[in-house]
Every structure is written in C-alpha cells, then in structure tokens.
Amino acid sequence: RGGLEEFEVPLWVKSLEKLPKAVQAVIPDKAFTVRHVFSNNSALFPIYWLHVPKCGSSFLNALIHVPNACPGVPEDLVISDLTMGQDNIQGFWDKYPAGCPGSFATYGNHDGFGRHYKQWKGKAMTMLRSPEQRMISSFRDNRHSWPANWTNPPPRDIAAYAETVQGCAVKMLTRNGSSHTVEAWPIPNFGAIGPHWGGACGSPEEVTQQ
C-alpha cells in the first residue's frame, strides 16, 4: 500500500466533494477520503461497469483513470466523439485493446447484472441520471432498448414507449439479458430501431426468452 501519497487526487474523487449536501449525506464518509479509495486499489479489479443506457458513456473517462487500471493509456486521454469517433467507447477499445489489462469485466455493453451478482459483487460501478431525462434521451436515441420483433414495431409516442422500457436501472440490476444489434429493417415502420435492441430493459417476455 506504499506510495499512496504519490497519487494526485483524480477528478472523479474531487467530484464527490462537489455533490449537494443532501446527496453527500447518504454516501459513507469514508468514500470521500482518497486513502480509502486507493488503499484497496487492487481489490477493485476487475471493475464491472453496469452501463445503464443513456446514463453517461463518458463515465468511462473516470474508470480508465482509476490508478493502476489502465497503464497502457495516456494520463491525459479524454474519450469523446472528437477523439474516438461517434461510437467512442468502441473506438477507445479498438485503439487501446491492451490498455487496461485485467481491469474491466465489461466494456460498456448494456448487460443485465442479475446472473453476475455473486461473481462481481462489490466490484460493480455505475452512473445514474434522472429517470425522466433518461427516458427522453432513450426515446430520442432510436427507441433504445425497445424489444422489437417482426410483429412489434417501436411506438411513435414516448408514453407507450415508457410503459415497457421504464425502470431500466432496476431491471438491469435484477435481470439478465443483453441488448443486441440489427443491421437494417426492411419494414418501413421499423425505421426508428437503432443499434441497441432489447436487453434487460425490454419487456419481461423478451428477457425470459434469453
């Protein structure tokens, strides 16, 4: 554990101290100390990134700069559309395939945590946002996670969409399932379907089949 004093306080730790007092009150005091965050650094890995759709892909910037996580990545690297392209998460892993050896159990996909709980308990990290804002963003992003099939096109209004996809974070914590891709839909009213289809945030029937 020697050398902890050499660590510069990273931005993701500093950000904890800027949270509203009401939020800080529900976070254990020890979470705000750099020594606590780094004292069991090796025990953090591999990190299971529970990536809830539309809840901050940029969170990967904090994860890759956890001390010792990514020795093969430049210290000043910022992952964004400008630096890694529109699919910036995939762009990062393509550019630095060996940059974070053994540090991550997942790489930004939207897998349900249900069946992984016992294996990765205590190693999962996530970022959340206002459910309403997440829902609006998800709807506008090509009806993200909608459990479409050949007879179940995506709805055109957000209320109908929300009835199925709401509660995504809780579903991901308790369910299995992974979102998957479709290249193209020949049926015109399926044109809104984006690259992330189904998964843990889909309907119970869709998840049961996986």
Coordinates of C-alpha atoms in Angstrom, one line a residue:
R1 CA 0.0 0.0 0.0
G2 CA 3.0 2.2 0.0
G3 CA 3.1 5.2 -2.3
L4 CA -0.4 6.3 -1.8
E5 CA 0.8 9.9 -1.2
E6 CA 2.1 10.0 -4.7
F7 CA -1.3 9.8 -6.2
E8 CA -2.8 13.0 -7.4
V9 CA -6.4 13.4 -6.3
P10 CA -8.3 12.4 -9.6
L11 CA -11.2 14.4 -10.9
W12 CA -13.7 11.6 -10.2
V13 CA -12.8 11.8 -6.5
K14 CA -12.9 15.6 -6.3
S15 CA -16.3 15.5 -7.9
L16 CA -17.7 13.6 -4.9
E17 CA -16.9 16.6 -2.7
K18 CA -19.0 18.9 -5.0
L19 CA -22.2 16.9 -4.7
P20 CA -25.1 18.6 -3.0
K21 CA -25.1 18.2 0.8
A22 CA -28.3 16.1 0.6
V23 CA -26.6 13.6 -1.7
Q24 CA -23.4 13.6 0.4
A25 CA -25.4 12.7 3.4
V26 CA -26.3 9.2 2.0
I27 CA -22.7 8.4 1.0
P28 CA -20.4 6.9 3.6
D29 CA -17.9 9.5 4.9
K30 CA -15.0 7.1 4.1
A31 CA -15.9 7.4 0.4
F32 CA -14.6 10.9 0.4
T33 CA -11.1 10.1 1.5
V34 CA -8.5 9.4 -1.2
R35 CA -6.7 7.0 1.1
H36 CA -9.9 4.8 1.4
V37 CA -10.5 4.8 -2.3
F38 CA -6.9 3.8 -3.1
S39 CA -6.0 1.7 -0.1
N40 CA -7.5 -1.5 -1.5
N41 CA -6.9 -0.5 -5.1
S42 CA -6.1 -4.0 -6.3
A43 CA -9.3 -5.3 -4.8
L44 CA -11.3 -3.0 -7.2
F45 CA -10.3 -5.1 -10.3
P46 CA -11.8 -6.2 -12.4
I47 CA -14.4 -3.5 -12.4
Y48 CA -17.9 -4.4 -13.6
W49 CA -19.2 -1.3 -15.4
L50 CA -23.0 -1.5 -15.1
H51 CA -23.8 0.7 -18.1
V52 CA -27.4 1.8 -17.9
P53 CA -28.5 3.1 -21.4
K54 CA -28.2 6.9 -21.7
C55 CA -26.5 7.3 -18.3
G56 CA -23.1 8.6 -19.2
S57 CA -20.9 6.8 -21.6
S58 CA -18.4 9.5 -20.5
F59 CA -18.2 7.7 -17.2
L60 CA -15.5 5.6 -18.9
N61 CA -13.2 8.6 -18.6
A62 CA -13.3 8.3 -14.8
L63 CA -12.9 4.5 -14.9
I64 CA -9.8 4.4 -17.1
H65 CA -8.1 7.0 -14.9
V66 CA -8.5 5.0 -11.7
P67 CA -4.9 4.5 -10.6
N68 CA -3.4 1.3 -11.9
A69 CA -6.4 0.5 -14.1
C70 CA -5.0 1.4 -17.5
P71 CA -1.2 1.6 -17.6
G72 CA -1.3 1.5 -21.4
V73 CA -3.5 4.6 -21.7
P74 CA -2.1 8.2 -21.8
E75 CA -2.7 10.0 -18.5
D76 CA -4.3 13.0 -20.2
L77 CA -6.6 11.0 -22.6
V78 CA -10.2 12.1 -22.9
I79 CA -12.7 9.8 -24.6
S80 CA -15.2 11.7 -26.7
D81 CA -16.7 11.8 -30.2
L82 CA -13.8 14.1 -31.2
T83 CA -11.1 11.8 -30.0
M84 CA -12.6 8.4 -30.7
G85 CA -15.4 8.9 -33.2
Q86 CA -19.1 8.7 -32.8
D87 CA -19.1 5.2 -31.2
N88 CA -16.4 6.5 -28.8
I89 CA -16.5 3.5 -26.4
Q90 CA -15.8 1.0 -29.2
G91 CA -13.3 3.5 -30.7
F92 CA -11.4 3.5 -27.4
W93 CA -11.2 -0.3 -27.1
D94 CA -10.2 -0.6 -30.8
K95 CA -7.3 1.9 -30.3
Y96 CA -6.2 0.6 -26.9
P97 CA -7.1 -3.1 -26.9
A98 CA -4.4 -3.9 -24.3
G99 CA -4.5 -0.6 -22.5
C100 CA -6.3 -1.8 -19.3
P101 CA -5.2 -5.4 -18.8
G102 CA -7.5 -7.3 -16.4
S103 CA -9.1 -4.2 -15.1
F104 CA -12.6 -4.5 -16.6
A105 CA -15.2 -7.3 -16.6
T106 CA -17.4 -5.4 -19.0
Y107 CA -16.6 -2.9 -21.7
G108 CA -19.6 -0.6 -22.0
N109 CA -22.3 -3.0 -23.1
H110 CA -25.7 -2.9 -21.5
D111 CA -25.8 -6.4 -19.9
G112 CA -28.2 -7.2 -17.0
F113 CA -26.4 -7.8 -13.7
G114 CA -28.7 -10.4 -12.4
R115 CA -26.8 -13.6 -13.1
H116 CA -23.5 -11.9 -12.5
Y117 CA -24.3 -10.7 -8.9
K118 CA -22.4 -13.4 -7.0
Q119 CA -19.4 -13.3 -9.3
W120 CA -18.9 -9.5 -9.3
K121 CA -20.4 -8.4 -6.0
G122 CA -18.5 -5.4 -4.7
K123 CA -16.9 -4.6 -8.0
A124 CA -19.7 -3.0 -9.9
M125 CA -19.8 0.7 -10.7
T126 CA -22.5 2.7 -12.4
M127 CA -23.7 6.2 -13.2
L128 CA -27.3 7.2 -13.0
R129 CA -29.4 10.2 -14.0
S130 CA -32.9 11.5 -13.6
P131 CA -35.3 8.7 -14.8
E132 CA -37.4 11.2 -16.8
Q133 CA -34.4 12.6 -18.6
R134 CA -33.0 9.1 -19.2
M135 CA -36.3 8.1 -20.8
I136 CA -36.5 11.1 -23.1
S137 CA -32.9 10.6 -24.2
S138 CA -33.5 6.9 -24.7
F139 CA -36.6 7.5 -26.8
R140 CA -34.8 10.1 -29.0
D141 CA -31.9 7.7 -29.5
N142 CA -33.8 5.4 -31.9
R143 CA -36.1 3.9 -29.2
H144 CA -33.1 2.5 -27.4
S145 CA -33.7 -1.0 -25.8
W146 CA -37.2 -1.4 -27.3
P147 CA -37.8 -5.2 -27.5
A148 CA -38.9 -5.2 -31.2
N149 CA -39.6 -8.2 -33.3
W150 CA -41.2 -8.6 -36.7
T151 CA -44.7 -8.0 -35.3
N152 CA -43.9 -5.5 -32.5
P153 CA -42.7 -2.2 -34.1
P154 CA -41.5 0.6 -31.8
P155 CA -44.2 3.1 -30.7
R156 CA -44.3 6.6 -32.0
D157 CA -45.1 8.3 -28.7
I158 CA -43.0 8.3 -25.6
A159 CA -45.8 7.4 -23.2
A160 CA -46.3 4.0 -24.9
Y161 CA -42.5 3.5 -25.1
A162 CA -42.1 4.3 -21.4
E163 CA -44.6 1.7 -20.3
T164 CA -42.2 -1.0 -21.5
V165 CA -38.8 0.5 -21.0
Q166 CA -39.2 2.4 -17.7
G167 CA -37.3 1.3 -14.6
C168 CA -34.3 0.4 -16.7
A169 CA -31.7 0.7 -13.9
V170 CA -33.7 -1.6 -11.5
K171 CA -34.3 -4.1 -14.3
M172 CA -30.6 -4.2 -15.1
L173 CA -29.7 -4.9 -11.5
T174 CA -32.1 -7.8 -11.2
R175 CA -32.4 -9.3 -14.7
N176 CA -30.2 -11.0 -17.2
G177 CA -30.2 -10.2 -20.9
S178 CA -28.0 -8.2 -23.3
S179 CA -29.0 -5.6 -26.0
H180 CA -28.1 -6.7 -29.5
T181 CA -27.9 -5.2 -32.9
V182 CA -29.9 -5.4 -36.1
E183 CA -28.3 -4.2 -39.4
A184 CA -31.5 -2.9 -41.1
W185 CA -35.2 -3.5 -41.0
P186 CA -36.9 -3.8 -44.4
I187 CA -40.3 -2.9 -42.9
P188 CA -40.8 0.9 -43.1
N189 CA -42.4 1.4 -39.6
F190 CA -39.3 -0.2 -38.0
G191 CA -37.1 2.5 -39.3
A192 CA -36.7 4.0 -35.8
I193 CA -35.0 1.0 -34.4
G194 CA -31.4 1.8 -33.5
P195 CA -28.4 -0.4 -32.9
H196 CA -29.4 -1.3 -29.3
W197 CA -32.4 -3.7 -29.4
G198 CA -34.0 -5.4 -26.5
G199 CA -31.9 -6.4 -23.5
A200 CA -32.5 -6.2 -19.8
C201 CA -34.6 -3.1 -20.2
G202 CA -37.0 -4.8 -22.6
S203 CA -40.3 -6.5 -21.7
P204 CA -40.4 -9.4 -19.3
E205 CA -41.3 -11.7 -22.1
E206 CA -38.3 -10.7 -24.2
V207 CA -35.9 -11.2 -21.3
T208 CA -37.4 -14.6 -20.4
Q209 CA -36.5 -15.9 -23.8
Q210 CA -32.8 -15.2 -23.3

